[in-house]
Amino acid sequence: MLSATATLFLPWSSVALGAGVFTLGSTFIFSGRSSSSLKESKDSSPKPEQSSPQFEENVETQITEPSFTTSVNERLYRTQELQRIVASLKANASILVVGEEGSGKSTLASAVVERLKQEEFSVTYCEPATPKQMLLEIAQQLEVDTQSLEGKALTADQLKRAISSYFDTNSAFLVIDGAQACDLKFRMWLKQLRRQGIPMLLLATDPPRSDIFISLPRIELLPLPEYAIREIMEQAALSRGIHLKHNDLAKLQERAGGNPMLAVRAIDEEYLGLEIEGADHRRYFDITPLILLAGIIFVVMRFIGLGTNNQALYIFGGIAAAVFLGLSRMLYNLPRESRRIQS
């Protein structure tokens, strides 16, 4: 996430916007500070109003270093995961964080980087790009030379060796967000770094069960609790200047399913007056009580048939109970993911 500072020169007035970057779910909102606000504070002479102000073409944009500032409230929702990740990295271990799109992985990564930098650790953070671009970004953040003595740019293989040599003599952490989108050769290089004992944090959505992903211990981000989603939605509605009743928030909250990004999107859809049916989240509900209830009903039917000398009911209850027990055993032996029923 990049923080941008922009200066806009307006012919009709000067506008001062508070500087800062804050995160809400997966929605990033950028604001800049106008350098002309100081002039406006000194010049109190009235200026004529214009009905249709036009922006001048003189716009200056300055790109600064990546900012890892995150929403304090959202960061606290993942406090336990944050502490586990930081402790694992300090113990020279590597870890994989898995979650659906918009579950807060990038926010968690930003919080980890910020915590480690506060403790004066060296951390490099990058997002998916071409292998050469990612290697250049890692080298620049680690202050590793990206040119040879002759002034020529290093190749991808030379950058890999230079970065590996840096890790051999220096302590640093590697954080890569969206690792599932990285090139296969780049992921194999990460696997080599892990063999060197380089502590790294990878964050991915539906990573393949191969190469480096299969070897890393993982943390799965569960859906946020209902109170957290409600707070995120209330903040999103407040920032957009809309007021929602509790029953309206409850209906919108069903579409979020514990996903902070979908929570913000639901508020945006409500703000735009869009009628949306269904949801994109992957939250599941547990049907175990319903299965147990069905089994009890079949057993009761068998006993009723036995008590009333109703042979048909007795046989039906027995067959249904046997089928129920067989299906229950089969479902119990299935992998964990296959036993989930999607809502």
mmCIF file of C-alpha atoms in Angstrom:
data_model
loop_
_atom_site.group_PDB
_atom_site.id
_atom_site.type_symbol
_atom_site.label_atom_id
_atom_site.label_comp_id
_atom_site.label_asym_id
_atom_site.label_seq_id
_atom_site.Cartn_x
_atom_site.Cartn_y
_atom_site.Cartn_z
ATOM 1 C CA MET A 1 0.000 0.000 0.000
ATOM 2 C CA LEU A 2 1.457 3.286 -1.036
ATOM 3 C CA SER A 3 0.873 6.627 0.619
ATOM 4 C CA ALA A 4 0.568 9.508 -1.806
ATOM 5 C CA THR A 5 0.835 13.225 -1.118
ATOM 6 C CA ALA A 6 -0.818 15.398 -3.752
ATOM 7 C CA THR A 7 -0.905 19.201 -4.199
ATOM 8 C CA LEU A 8 -3.807 20.621 -6.215
ATOM 9 C CA PHE A 9 -3.919 24.285 -7.346
ATOM 10 C CA LEU A 10 -7.513 25.501 -7.642
ATOM 11 C CA PRO A 11 -8.375 28.846 -9.293
ATOM 12 C CA TRP A 12 -11.332 29.528 -7.030
ATOM 13 C CA SER A 13 -10.142 28.496 -3.594
ATOM 14 C CA SER A 14 -7.603 26.434 -1.763
ATOM 15 C CA VAL A 15 -8.633 23.140 -0.272
ATOM 16 C CA ALA A 16 -6.839 21.538 2.657
ATOM 17 C CA LEU A 17 -7.371 17.873 3.209
ATOM 18 C CA GLY A 18 -6.102 16.117 6.311
ATOM 19 C CA ALA A 19 -3.229 13.793 5.602
ATOM 20 C CA GLY A 20 -3.469 10.184 6.468
ATOM 21 C CA VAL A 21 -4.163 6.674 5.315
ATOM 22 C CA PHE A 22 -6.589 4.356 6.980
ATOM 23 C CA THR A 23 -7.985 0.938 6.230
ATOM 24 C CA LEU A 24 -11.500 -0.388 6.574
ATOM 25 C CA GLY A 25 -11.805 -4.055 5.777
ATOM 26 C CA SER A 26 -10.033 -4.310 2.430
ATOM 27 C CA THR A 27 -11.026 -0.843 1.244
ATOM 28 C CA PHE A 28 -8.144 1.622 1.247
ATOM 29 C CA ILE A 29 -8.879 5.353 1.456
ATOM 30 C CA PHE A 30 -6.125 7.807 0.632
ATOM 31 C CA SER A 31 -6.067 11.475 1.549
ATOM 32 C CA GLY A 32 -3.489 14.162 0.827
ATOM 33 C CA ARG A 33 -2.466 17.554 2.235
ATOM 34 C CA SER A 34 -2.588 20.657 0.067
ATOM 35 C CA SER A 35 0.436 22.906 0.445
ATOM 36 C CA SER A 36 -1.710 25.923 -0.472
ATOM 37 C CA SER A 37 -3.655 25.680 2.794
ATOM 38 C CA LEU A 38 -0.993 27.796 4.527
ATOM 39 C CA LYS A 39 -1.559 30.625 2.072
ATOM 40 C CA GLU A 40 -5.293 30.484 2.660
ATOM 41 C CA SER A 41 -4.820 30.863 6.419
ATOM 42 C CA LYS A 42 -2.803 34.050 5.857
ATOM 43 C CA ASP A 43 -4.997 35.586 3.179
ATOM 44 C CA SER A 44 -8.417 36.332 4.624
ATOM 45 C CA SER A 45 -9.631 38.520 1.755
ATOM 46 C CA PRO A 46 -12.907 37.273 0.254
ATOM 47 C CA LYS A 47 -12.821 35.678 -3.164
ATOM 48 C CA PRO A 48 -15.679 35.639 -5.673
ATOM 49 C CA GLU A 49 -17.616 32.411 -5.887
ATOM 50 C CA GLN A 50 -17.748 30.488 -9.120
ATOM 51 C CA SER A 51 -20.600 28.231 -10.129
ATOM 52 C CA SER A 52 -18.472 25.625 -11.934
ATOM 53 C CA PRO A 53 -14.888 25.589 -10.657
ATOM 54 C CA GLN A 54 -12.312 23.933 -12.869
ATOM 55 C CA PHE A 55 -9.130 22.231 -11.734
ATOM 56 C CA GLU A 56 -5.909 23.500 -13.232
ATOM 57 C CA GLU A 57 -3.575 21.053 -14.895
ATOM 58 C CA ASN A 58 -0.734 21.858 -12.505
ATOM 59 C CA VAL A 59 -0.785 18.759 -10.265
ATOM 60 C CA GLU A 60 2.276 17.560 -8.396
ATOM 61 C CA THR A 61 2.387 14.020 -7.005
ATOM 62 C CA GLN A 62 5.077 12.725 -4.698
ATOM 63 C CA ILE A 63 5.359 8.980 -4.033
ATOM 64 C CA THR A 64 6.788 8.102 -0.649
ATOM 65 C CA GLU A 65 7.795 4.806 0.935
ATOM 66 C CA PRO A 66 5.144 2.094 1.423
ATOM 67 C CA SER A 67 2.958 2.791 4.429
ATOM 68 C CA PHE A 68 1.799 -0.030 6.655
ATOM 69 C CA THR A 69 -0.640 1.993 8.751
ATOM 70 C CA THR A 70 -3.762 -0.022 9.432
ATOM 71 C CA SER A 71 -7.072 0.426 11.125
ATOM 72 C CA VAL A 72 -6.592 0.042 14.853
ATOM 73 C CA ASN A 73 -9.968 -1.586 15.373
ATOM 74 C CA GLU A 74 -9.522 -4.162 12.647
ATOM 75 C CA ARG A 75 -6.014 -4.976 13.787
ATOM 76 C CA LEU A 76 -7.330 -5.760 17.251
ATOM 77 C CA TYR A 77 -9.763 -8.271 15.769
ATOM 78 C CA ARG A 78 -6.750 -10.402 14.784
ATOM 79 C CA THR A 79 -4.672 -9.816 17.916
ATOM 80 C CA GLN A 80 -4.203 -13.501 18.662
ATOM 81 C CA GLU A 81 -2.993 -14.260 15.136
ATOM 82 C CA LEU A 82 -0.725 -11.206 15.237
ATOM 83 C CA GLN A 83 0.962 -12.374 18.432
ATOM 84 C CA ARG A 84 1.427 -15.912 17.137
ATOM 85 C CA ILE A 85 2.978 -14.753 13.879
ATOM 86 C CA VAL A 86 5.376 -12.306 15.518
ATOM 87 C CA ALA A 87 6.439 -14.933 18.060
ATOM 88 C CA SER A 88 7.008 -17.504 15.308
ATOM 89 C CA LEU A 89 9.117 -15.147 13.227
ATOM 90 C CA LYS A 90 11.204 -14.171 16.236
ATOM 91 C CA ALA A 91 11.793 -17.881 16.834
ATOM 92 C CA ASN A 92 13.318 -18.043 13.332
ATOM 93 C CA ALA A 93 10.344 -19.982 11.949
ATOM 94 C CA SER A 94 8.264 -19.510 8.820
ATOM 95 C CA ILE A 95 4.479 -19.509 8.669
ATOM 96 C CA LEU A 96 1.673 -19.429 6.109
ATOM 97 C CA VAL A 97 -1.547 -17.462 6.657
ATOM 98 C CA VAL A 98 -4.509 -18.658 4.602
ATOM 99 C CA GLY A 99 -7.847 -16.916 4.195
ATOM 100 C CA GLU A 100 -10.464 -16.099 1.610
ATOM 101 C CA GLU A 101 -10.289 -12.925 -0.431
ATOM 102 C CA GLY A 102 -11.002 -9.914 1.767
ATOM 103 C CA SER A 103 -10.617 -11.761 5.065
ATOM 104 C CA GLY A 104 -7.980 -9.305 6.324
ATOM 105 C CA LYS A 105 -4.691 -10.934 5.302
ATOM 106 C CA SER A 106 -3.155 -7.725 3.984
ATOM 107 C CA THR A 107 -4.210 -5.836 7.097
ATOM 108 C CA LEU A 108 -2.660 -8.552 9.258
ATOM 109 C CA ALA A 109 0.546 -8.444 7.207
ATOM 110 C CA SER A 110 0.746 -4.670 7.649
ATOM 111 C CA ALA A 111 0.291 -5.054 11.399
ATOM 112 C CA VAL A 112 3.060 -7.673 11.554
ATOM 113 C CA VAL A 113 5.461 -5.467 9.599
ATOM 114 C CA GLU A 114 4.620 -2.473 11.760
ATOM 115 C CA ARG A 115 5.121 -4.438 14.989
ATOM 116 C CA LEU A 116 8.497 -5.801 13.880
ATOM 117 C CA LYS A 117 9.690 -2.388 12.712
ATOM 118 C CA GLN A 118 8.643 -0.862 16.036
ATOM 119 C CA GLU A 119 10.953 -3.396 17.667
ATOM 120 C CA GLU A 120 13.720 -2.287 15.268
ATOM 121 C CA PHE A 121 13.824 -5.472 13.206
ATOM 122 C CA SER A 122 14.683 -5.435 9.516
ATOM 123 C CA VAL A 123 11.627 -6.398 7.460
ATOM 124 C CA THR A 124 11.009 -6.561 3.719
ATOM 125 C CA TYR A 125 7.457 -6.616 2.372
ATOM 126 C CA CYS A 126 6.300 -7.150 -1.193
ATOM 127 C CA GLU A 127 3.231 -8.108 -3.196
ATOM 128 C CA PRO A 128 2.938 -10.263 -6.343
ATOM 129 C CA ALA A 129 4.603 -8.929 -9.488
ATOM 130 C CA THR A 130 7.023 -10.331 -12.018
ATOM 131 C CA PRO A 131 9.886 -12.296 -10.434
ATOM 132 C CA LYS A 132 12.433 -9.650 -11.459
ATOM 133 C CA GLN A 133 10.338 -6.819 -10.019
ATOM 134 C CA MET A 134 9.847 -8.664 -6.721
ATOM 135 C CA LEU A 135 13.554 -9.415 -6.458
ATOM 136 C CA LEU A 136 14.386 -5.771 -7.136
ATOM 137 C CA GLU A 137 11.907 -4.617 -4.505
ATOM 138 C CA ILE A 138 13.311 -7.019 -1.906
ATOM 139 C CA ALA A 139 16.887 -5.984 -2.737
ATOM 140 C CA GLN A 140 16.061 -2.276 -2.516
ATOM 141 C CA GLN A 141 14.338 -2.649 0.850
ATOM 142 C CA LEU A 142 17.317 -4.632 2.168
ATOM 143 C CA GLU A 143 19.684 -2.063 0.609
ATOM 144 C CA VAL A 144 21.362 -4.739 -1.487
ATOM 145 C CA ASP A 145 23.188 -3.514 -4.596
ATOM 146 C CA THR A 146 21.151 -4.122 -7.748
ATOM 147 C CA GLN A 147 24.004 -3.242 -10.112
ATOM 148 C CA SER A 148 27.355 -4.830 -10.794
ATOM 149 C CA LEU A 149 30.690 -3.092 -10.379
ATOM 150 C CA GLU A 150 30.501 -2.187 -14.070
ATOM 151 C CA GLY A 151 27.197 -0.414 -13.477
ATOM 152 C CA LYS A 152 25.077 -3.052 -15.221
ATOM 153 C CA ALA A 153 21.754 -4.190 -13.769
ATOM 154 C CA LEU A 154 21.926 -7.580 -12.092
ATOM 155 C CA THR A 155 20.006 -10.454 -13.635
ATOM 156 C CA ALA A 156 17.310 -12.321 -11.721
ATOM 157 C CA ASP A 157 19.712 -15.134 -10.795
ATOM 158 C CA GLN A 158 22.354 -12.643 -9.652
ATOM 159 C CA LEU A 159 19.758 -10.837 -7.520
ATOM 160 C CA LYS A 160 18.757 -14.143 -5.903
ATOM 161 C CA ARG A 161 22.379 -14.871 -5.008
ATOM 162 C CA ALA A 162 22.907 -11.341 -3.687
ATOM 163 C CA ILE A 163 19.806 -11.500 -1.501
ATOM 164 C CA SER A 164 20.710 -14.975 -0.232
ATOM 165 C CA SER A 165 24.186 -13.726 0.655
ATOM 166 C CA TYR A 166 22.637 -10.816 2.564
ATOM 167 C CA PHE A 167 20.489 -13.206 4.618
ATOM 168 C CA ASP A 168 23.571 -15.293 5.397
ATOM 169 C CA THR A 169 25.205 -12.392 7.223
ATOM 170 C CA ASN A 170 22.197 -10.330 8.377
ATOM 171 C CA SER A 171 18.981 -10.941 10.284
ATOM 172 C CA ALA A 172 15.820 -9.926 8.451
ATOM 173 C CA PHE A 173 12.229 -11.073 7.947
ATOM 174 C CA LEU A 174 10.539 -11.640 4.613
ATOM 175 C CA VAL A 175 6.791 -10.926 4.271
ATOM 176 C CA ILE A 176 5.013 -11.701 0.991
ATOM 177 C CA ASP A 177 1.311 -11.000 0.524
ATOM 178 C CA GLY A 178 -0.710 -12.810 -2.156
ATOM 179 C CA ALA A 179 1.950 -15.513 -2.388
ATOM 180 C CA GLN A 180 -0.345 -17.829 -4.371
ATOM 181 C CA ALA A 181 0.039 -15.485 -7.357
ATOM 182 C CA CYS A 182 3.829 -15.590 -7.337
ATOM 183 C CA ASP A 183 5.676 -17.325 -10.153
ATOM 184 C CA LEU A 184 6.542 -20.976 -9.565
ATOM 185 C CA LYS A 185 10.287 -20.341 -9.937
ATOM 186 C CA PHE A 186 10.052 -17.543 -7.393
ATOM 187 C CA ARG A 187 8.240 -19.853 -4.949
ATOM 188 C CA MET A 188 10.946 -22.490 -5.424
ATOM 189 C CA TRP A 189 13.514 -19.838 -4.563
ATOM 190 C CA LEU A 190 11.539 -19.074 -1.407
ATOM 191 C CA LYS A 191 11.721 -22.755 -0.583
ATOM 192 C CA GLN A 192 15.514 -22.572 -0.864
ATOM 193 C CA LEU A 193 15.561 -19.565 1.460
ATOM 194 C CA ARG A 194 13.535 -21.502 3.994
ATOM 195 C CA ARG A 195 16.096 -24.289 3.879
ATOM 196 C CA GLN A 196 18.683 -21.643 4.755
ATOM 197 C CA GLY A 197 16.620 -20.868 7.853
ATOM 198 C CA ILE A 198 15.304 -17.505 6.662
ATOM 199 C CA PRO A 199 12.136 -16.623 8.656
ATOM 200 C CA MET A 200 9.292 -15.628 6.351
ATOM 201 C CA LEU A 201 5.575 -14.936 6.430
ATOM 202 C CA LEU A 202 3.505 -15.879 3.393
ATOM 203 C CA LEU A 203 -0.134 -14.887 3.012
ATOM 204 C CA ALA A 204 -2.253 -16.608 0.383
ATOM 205 C CA THR A 205 -5.779 -17.263 -0.854
ATOM 206 C CA ASP A 206 -6.423 -20.906 -1.776
ATOM 207 C CA PRO A 207 -2.716 -21.779 -2.146
ATOM 208 C CA PRO A 208 -1.828 -24.957 -4.074
ATOM 209 C CA ARG A 209 -0.860 -27.931 -1.968
ATOM 210 C CA SER A 210 2.632 -28.051 -3.420
ATOM 211 C CA ASP A 211 6.137 -26.504 -3.367
ATOM 212 C CA ILE A 212 6.623 -24.166 -0.389
ATOM 213 C CA PHE A 213 2.975 -24.047 0.676
ATOM 214 C CA ILE A 214 2.805 -27.739 1.581
ATOM 215 C CA SER A 215 5.816 -27.481 3.898
ATOM 216 C CA LEU A 216 4.855 -24.423 5.951
ATOM 217 C CA PRO A 217 2.763 -24.513 9.126
ATOM 218 C CA ARG A 218 -0.403 -22.558 8.484
ATOM 219 C CA ILE A 219 -2.862 -20.329 10.257
ATOM 220 C CA GLU A 220 -6.349 -20.175 8.769
ATOM 221 C CA LEU A 221 -8.148 -16.870 9.246
ATOM 222 C CA LEU A 222 -11.630 -17.601 10.523
ATOM 223 C CA PRO A 223 -14.549 -15.250 9.810
ATOM 224 C CA LEU A 224 -14.629 -12.228 12.084
ATOM 225 C CA PRO A 225 -17.225 -12.297 14.881
ATOM 226 C CA GLU A 226 -20.547 -10.582 14.345
ATOM 227 C CA TYR A 227 -19.736 -7.633 16.606
ATOM 228 C CA ALA A 228 -16.583 -6.904 14.592
ATOM 229 C CA ILE A 229 -18.432 -6.990 11.276
ATOM 230 C CA ARG A 230 -21.127 -4.736 12.702
ATOM 231 C CA GLU A 231 -18.510 -2.207 13.867
ATOM 232 C CA ILE A 232 -16.843 -2.228 10.444
ATOM 233 C CA MET A 233 -20.186 -1.687 8.725
ATOM 234 C CA GLU A 234 -21.137 1.108 11.115
ATOM 235 C CA GLN A 235 -17.820 2.879 10.456
ATOM 236 C CA ALA A 236 -18.267 2.441 6.700
ATOM 237 C CA ALA A 237 -21.804 3.834 6.845
ATOM 238 C CA LEU A 238 -20.647 6.772 8.964
ATOM 239 C CA SER A 239 -17.840 7.632 6.543
ATOM 240 C CA ARG A 240 -20.353 7.664 3.684
ATOM 241 C CA GLY A 241 -22.829 9.788 5.589
ATOM 242 C CA ILE A 242 -25.680 7.278 5.695
ATOM 243 C CA HIS A 243 -27.694 6.135 8.693
ATOM 244 C CA LEU A 244 -28.817 2.528 8.901
ATOM 245 C CA LYS A 245 -31.214 1.028 11.411
ATOM 246 C CA HIS A 246 -30.305 -2.074 13.371
ATOM 247 C CA ASN A 247 -32.546 -4.312 11.280
ATOM 248 C CA ASP A 248 -31.010 -2.924 8.079
ATOM 249 C CA LEU A 249 -27.518 -3.645 9.392
ATOM 250 C CA ALA A 250 -28.582 -7.161 10.342
ATOM 251 C CA LYS A 251 -29.755 -7.852 6.783
ATOM 252 C CA LEU A 252 -26.564 -6.455 5.295
ATOM 253 C CA GLN A 253 -24.479 -8.386 7.796
ATOM 254 C CA GLU A 254 -25.813 -11.662 6.413
ATOM 255 C CA ARG A 255 -24.183 -10.823 3.076
ATOM 256 C CA ALA A 256 -20.803 -10.209 4.714
ATOM 257 C CA GLY A 257 -20.496 -13.603 6.398
ATOM 258 C CA GLY A 258 -17.630 -12.516 8.634
ATOM 259 C CA ASN A 259 -15.634 -11.033 5.739
ATOM 260 C CA PRO A 260 -14.540 -7.398 6.369
ATOM 261 C CA MET A 261 -14.170 -6.590 2.679
ATOM 262 C CA LEU A 262 -17.667 -7.880 1.904
ATOM 263 C CA ALA A 263 -18.968 -5.896 4.890
ATOM 264 C CA VAL A 264 -17.680 -2.664 3.369
ATOM 265 C CA ARG A 265 -18.934 -3.695 -0.061
ATOM 266 C CA ALA A 266 -22.422 -4.292 1.333
ATOM 267 C CA ILE A 267 -22.457 -0.731 2.690
ATOM 268 C CA ASP A 268 -21.290 0.587 -0.692
ATOM 269 C CA GLU A 269 -24.078 -1.326 -2.435
ATOM 270 C CA GLU A 270 -26.615 0.067 0.015
ATOM 271 C CA TYR A 271 -25.217 3.564 -0.493
ATOM 272 C CA LEU A 272 -25.619 3.203 -4.268
ATOM 273 C CA GLY A 273 -29.122 1.782 -3.897
ATOM 274 C CA LEU A 274 -28.270 -1.561 -5.486
ATOM 275 C CA GLU A 275 -30.500 -4.572 -4.900
ATOM 276 C CA ILE A 276 -28.194 -7.531 -4.301
ATOM 277 C CA GLU A 277 -29.299 -11.086 -3.643
ATOM 278 C CA GLY A 278 -27.033 -13.812 -2.356
ATOM 279 C CA ALA A 279 -23.529 -13.542 -0.956
ATOM 280 C CA ASP A 280 -19.974 -14.200 -2.066
ATOM 281 C CA HIS A 281 -18.555 -15.306 1.267
ATOM 282 C CA ARG A 282 -17.503 -18.849 2.163
ATOM 283 C CA ARG A 283 -18.944 -19.040 5.618
ATOM 284 C CA TYR A 284 -20.411 -22.407 6.495
ATOM 285 C CA PHE A 285 -23.048 -23.508 8.909
ATOM 286 C CA ASP A 286 -23.004 -26.675 11.013
ATOM 287 C CA ILE A 287 -25.828 -29.138 10.227
ATOM 288 C CA THR A 288 -24.745 -31.647 12.885
ATOM 289 C CA PRO A 289 -27.806 -30.912 15.092
ATOM 290 C CA LEU A 290 -30.123 -31.555 12.131
ATOM 291 C CA ILE A 291 -28.421 -34.857 11.371
ATOM 292 C CA LEU A 292 -28.721 -35.958 14.987
ATOM 293 C CA LEU A 293 -32.389 -34.956 15.028
ATOM 294 C CA ALA A 294 -33.064 -37.036 11.918
ATOM 295 C CA GLY A 295 -31.380 -40.066 13.492
ATOM 296 C CA ILE A 296 -33.443 -39.708 16.664
ATOM 297 C CA ILE A 297 -36.648 -39.501 14.610
ATOM 298 C CA PHE A 298 -35.814 -42.719 12.760
ATOM 299 C CA VAL A 299 -35.080 -44.565 16.004
ATOM 300 C CA VAL A 300 -38.307 -43.280 17.573
ATOM 301 C CA MET A 301 -40.259 -44.440 14.502
ATOM 302 C CA ARG A 302 -38.806 -47.926 14.921
ATOM 303 C CA PHE A 303 -39.861 -48.129 18.549
ATOM 304 C CA ILE A 304 -43.328 -46.804 17.728
ATOM 305 C CA GLY A 305 -43.717 -49.511 15.099
ATOM 306 C CA LEU A 306 -42.570 -52.101 17.612
ATOM 307 C CA GLY A 307 -44.965 -50.856 20.283
ATOM 308 C CA THR A 308 -48.004 -50.630 17.993
ATOM 309 C CA ASN A 309 -47.247 -53.859 16.137
ATOM 310 C CA ASN A 310 -46.999 -51.808 12.947
ATOM 311 C CA GLN A 311 -44.639 -53.968 10.931
ATOM 312 C CA ALA A 312 -44.303 -51.506 8.057
ATOM 313 C CA LEU A 313 -43.341 -48.626 10.361
ATOM 314 C CA TYR A 314 -40.958 -50.908 12.263
ATOM 315 C CA ILE A 315 -39.188 -52.012 9.075
ATOM 316 C CA PHE A 316 -39.074 -48.484 7.656
ATOM 317 C CA GLY A 317 -37.603 -47.104 10.876
ATOM 318 C CA GLY A 318 -34.974 -49.828 10.969
ATOM 319 C CA ILE A 319 -33.909 -49.313 7.355
ATOM 320 C CA ALA A 320 -33.809 -45.515 7.776
ATOM 321 C CA ALA A 321 -31.736 -45.812 10.961
ATOM 322 C CA ALA A 322 -29.281 -48.171 9.256
ATOM 323 C CA VAL A 323 -28.911 -45.828 6.269
ATOM 324 C CA PHE A 324 -28.474 -42.885 8.628
ATOM 325 C CA LEU A 325 -25.697 -44.598 10.581
ATOM 326 C CA GLY A 326 -23.931 -45.588 7.374
ATOM 327 C CA LEU A 327 -24.054 -42.064 5.928
ATOM 328 C CA SER A 328 -22.948 -40.554 9.227
ATOM 329 C CA ARG A 329 -19.923 -42.821 9.329
ATOM 330 C CA MET A 330 -19.054 -42.055 5.720
ATOM 331 C CA LEU A 331 -19.324 -38.294 6.288
ATOM 332 C CA TYR A 332 -17.220 -38.574 9.422
ATOM 333 C CA ASN A 333 -14.400 -40.224 7.433
ATOM 334 C CA LEU A 334 -14.417 -37.544 4.715
ATOM 335 C CA PRO A 335 -11.733 -34.787 4.718
ATOM 336 C CA ARG A 336 -12.535 -31.777 6.856
ATOM 337 C CA GLU A 337 -13.227 -29.467 3.893
ATOM 338 C CA SER A 338 -15.677 -31.908 2.272
ATOM 339 C CA ARG A 339 -17.819 -32.157 5.398
ATOM 340 C CA ARG A 340 -18.691 -28.466 5.278
ATOM 341 C CA ILE A 341 -22.012 -27.390 3.880
ATOM 342 C CA GLN A 342 -21.799 -24.004 2.173
ATOM 343 C CA SER A 343 -24.445 -21.466 3.093
#
